[in-house]
Structures are given as C-alpha cells and as structure tokens.
C-alpha cells in the first residue's frame, strides 16, 4: 500500500516508551459526497474507522469499524487499498512517551441499507453520526471550527487525505 504522507510532530522523547496502534479507515464516495462520521459534541468529521484488533486483518478491521461507527455495511470483496498515513506524536497516555500509528485507508463499496451503529462510550458521548458530505465542507469545518480537546493532528490528517482524493479525481 502506498504511503500518502507522514505526520511527525517531533514533540516526544524517541528514547522513551512507545504505544503502537494501527487503524483501518473507510472511504465511501457516493454522488460526489463522502461518508464521514460527524461528532456533534466537538464539531468535526473523520473517516469511519478505528483500531485494528490482534489477529484481525486490515480489511476485516475496516469492515467491522465502518459498521460499528457508521452503520455502513462494507461489501468485503469490494475493499480496495488507497494508501496509508504514518503518524508519530507525543502520547497523552500515562507512562507512554509517544504514539505510533499507521492509518490504512480503503476505498469501500457499501450496501444501500444502513445498520444500527454500535458505539462505545466516548463515541456515544460525542454523538457520532454518519453524514454524506462534500469534501470541501469537511476541510472547512475541520480546519476552522473549534473542536475542544480533539487532536488537530487527526483532523488535519483527514483533510489531507480528502485533498489527495480530490486531486486524484475521485469526486469527479
């Protein structure tokens, strides 16, 4: 899978303790709009997806996470690698100095019918909801609105991936 870009905040002790957790993210585009999870509480958008569990493939993770976070039923044989973002940044976890994550993005076809979301505690608290939105709206909201304690690095990452999709003609 191709490297889309790297994010290295260089604000951490590289000789310290690392926490490594990779993720898989769903890109679903319909009629010029992209499926995004919207946080009502903190006013931001992110691609449906999350951590890859032990023993799970990246493809299995994107299918599971898209269903849990957004209610999207990804068709397993319609998952195509798009690229990944490599991120290293200071950790906010106690006893951990820095965080390493490869965020794997997949172009996914989904069934027309949505299922009920299966949200965890923080996702419920943030009011995660699925929205199909114009990529420019995501870039505008994530880049200019206040988002409380949410990581600007994560919001910037999603905008950059959308900019690559736009540049490569996925919304034409």
mmCIF file of N, CA and C in Angstrom, residues 13 16 33 39 46 59-60 71 76 79-80 82 86-87 89 101 104 114-115 123 126 166:
data_model
loop_
_atom_site.group_PDB
_atom_site.id
_atom_site.type_symbol
_atom_site.label_atom_id
_atom_site.label_comp_id
_atom_site.label_asym_id
_atom_site.label_seq_id
_atom_site.Cartn_x
_atom_site.Cartn_y
_atom_site.Cartn_z
ATOM 1 N N UNK A 13 9.879 12.129 23.264
ATOM 2 C CA UNK A 13 11.171 11.515 23.574
ATOM 3 C C UNK A 13 11.256 10.184 22.825
ATOM 4 N N UNK A 16 11.977 7.088 24.700
ATOM 5 C CA UNK A 16 11.016 6.705 25.727
ATOM 6 C C UNK A 16 10.166 5.513 25.314
ATOM 7 N N UNK A 33 -20.230 12.893 -2.801
ATOM 8 C CA UNK A 33 -20.185 13.105 -1.348
ATOM 9 C C UNK A 33 -19.437 11.941 -0.701
ATOM 10 N N UNK A 39 -18.899 14.344 14.722
ATOM 11 C CA UNK A 39 -19.021 14.481 16.173
ATOM 12 C C UNK A 39 -19.866 15.716 16.471
ATOM 13 N N UNK A 46 -14.564 12.769 10.629
ATOM 14 C CA UNK A 46 -13.491 11.796 10.451
ATOM 15 C C UNK A 46 -14.004 10.648 9.604
ATOM 16 N N UNK A 59 -8.302 -5.368 6.341
ATOM 17 C CA UNK A 59 -9.584 -5.418 5.642
ATOM 18 C C UNK A 59 -10.724 -5.814 6.575
ATOM 19 N N UNK A 60 -10.489 -6.760 7.448
ATOM 20 C CA UNK A 60 -11.507 -7.149 8.435
ATOM 21 C C UNK A 60 -11.807 -5.982 9.370
ATOM 22 N N UNK A 71 -22.594 2.433 10.875
ATOM 23 C CA UNK A 71 -23.706 1.627 10.393
ATOM 24 C C UNK A 71 -23.570 1.239 8.932
ATOM 25 N N UNK A 76 -17.296 -7.033 1.674
ATOM 26 C CA UNK A 76 -15.901 -7.443 1.901
ATOM 27 C C UNK A 76 -15.047 -7.576 0.641
ATOM 28 N N UNK A 79 -13.321 -3.990 -1.157
ATOM 29 C CA UNK A 79 -12.405 -3.178 -0.341
ATOM 30 C C UNK A 79 -11.079 -3.084 -1.096
ATOM 31 N N UNK A 80 -10.705 -1.859 -1.478
ATOM 32 C CA UNK A 80 -9.502 -1.650 -2.287
ATOM 33 C C UNK A 80 -8.556 -0.710 -1.526
ATOM 34 N N UNK A 82 -6.179 2.196 -0.619
ATOM 35 C CA UNK A 82 -5.946 3.530 -1.176
ATOM 36 C C UNK A 82 -4.566 4.039 -0.784
ATOM 37 N N UNK A 86 1.439 7.574 7.974
ATOM 38 C CA UNK A 86 2.280 7.185 9.117
ATOM 39 C C UNK A 86 2.363 8.373 10.067
ATOM 40 N N UNK A 87 2.012 8.123 11.318
ATOM 41 C CA UNK A 87 1.974 9.206 12.308
ATOM 42 C C UNK A 87 2.787 8.844 13.541
ATOM 43 N N UNK A 89 3.632 10.907 17.283
ATOM 44 C CA UNK A 89 3.395 12.122 18.063
ATOM 45 C C UNK A 89 3.506 11.815 19.551
ATOM 46 N N UNK A 101 1.312 5.300 14.787
ATOM 47 C CA UNK A 101 0.135 4.718 14.151
ATOM 48 C C UNK A 101 0.253 4.808 12.637
ATOM 49 N N UNK A 104 -4.516 3.066 7.770
ATOM 50 C CA UNK A 104 -4.703 2.452 6.454
ATOM 51 C C UNK A 104 -6.082 2.829 5.918
ATOM 52 N N UNK A 114 -28.457 0.850 5.698
ATOM 53 C CA UNK A 114 -27.615 1.065 6.878
ATOM 54 C C UNK A 114 -28.076 0.178 8.020
ATOM 55 N N UNK A 115 -27.152 -0.161 8.895
ATOM 56 C CA UNK A 115 -27.456 -0.895 10.126
ATOM 57 C C UNK A 115 -27.325 0.072 11.299
ATOM 58 N N UNK A 123 -17.724 7.472 21.883
ATOM 59 C CA UNK A 123 -18.403 7.728 20.611
ATOM 60 C C UNK A 123 -19.855 8.157 20.840
ATOM 61 N N UNK A 126 -19.793 11.732 22.238
ATOM 62 C CA UNK A 126 -19.537 12.733 21.205
ATOM 63 C C UNK A 126 -20.682 12.850 20.200
ATOM 64 N N UNK A 166 -9.408 14.425 -3.849
ATOM 65 C CA UNK A 166 -9.861 15.469 -4.775
ATOM 66 C C UNK A 166 -8.881 15.627 -5.938
#
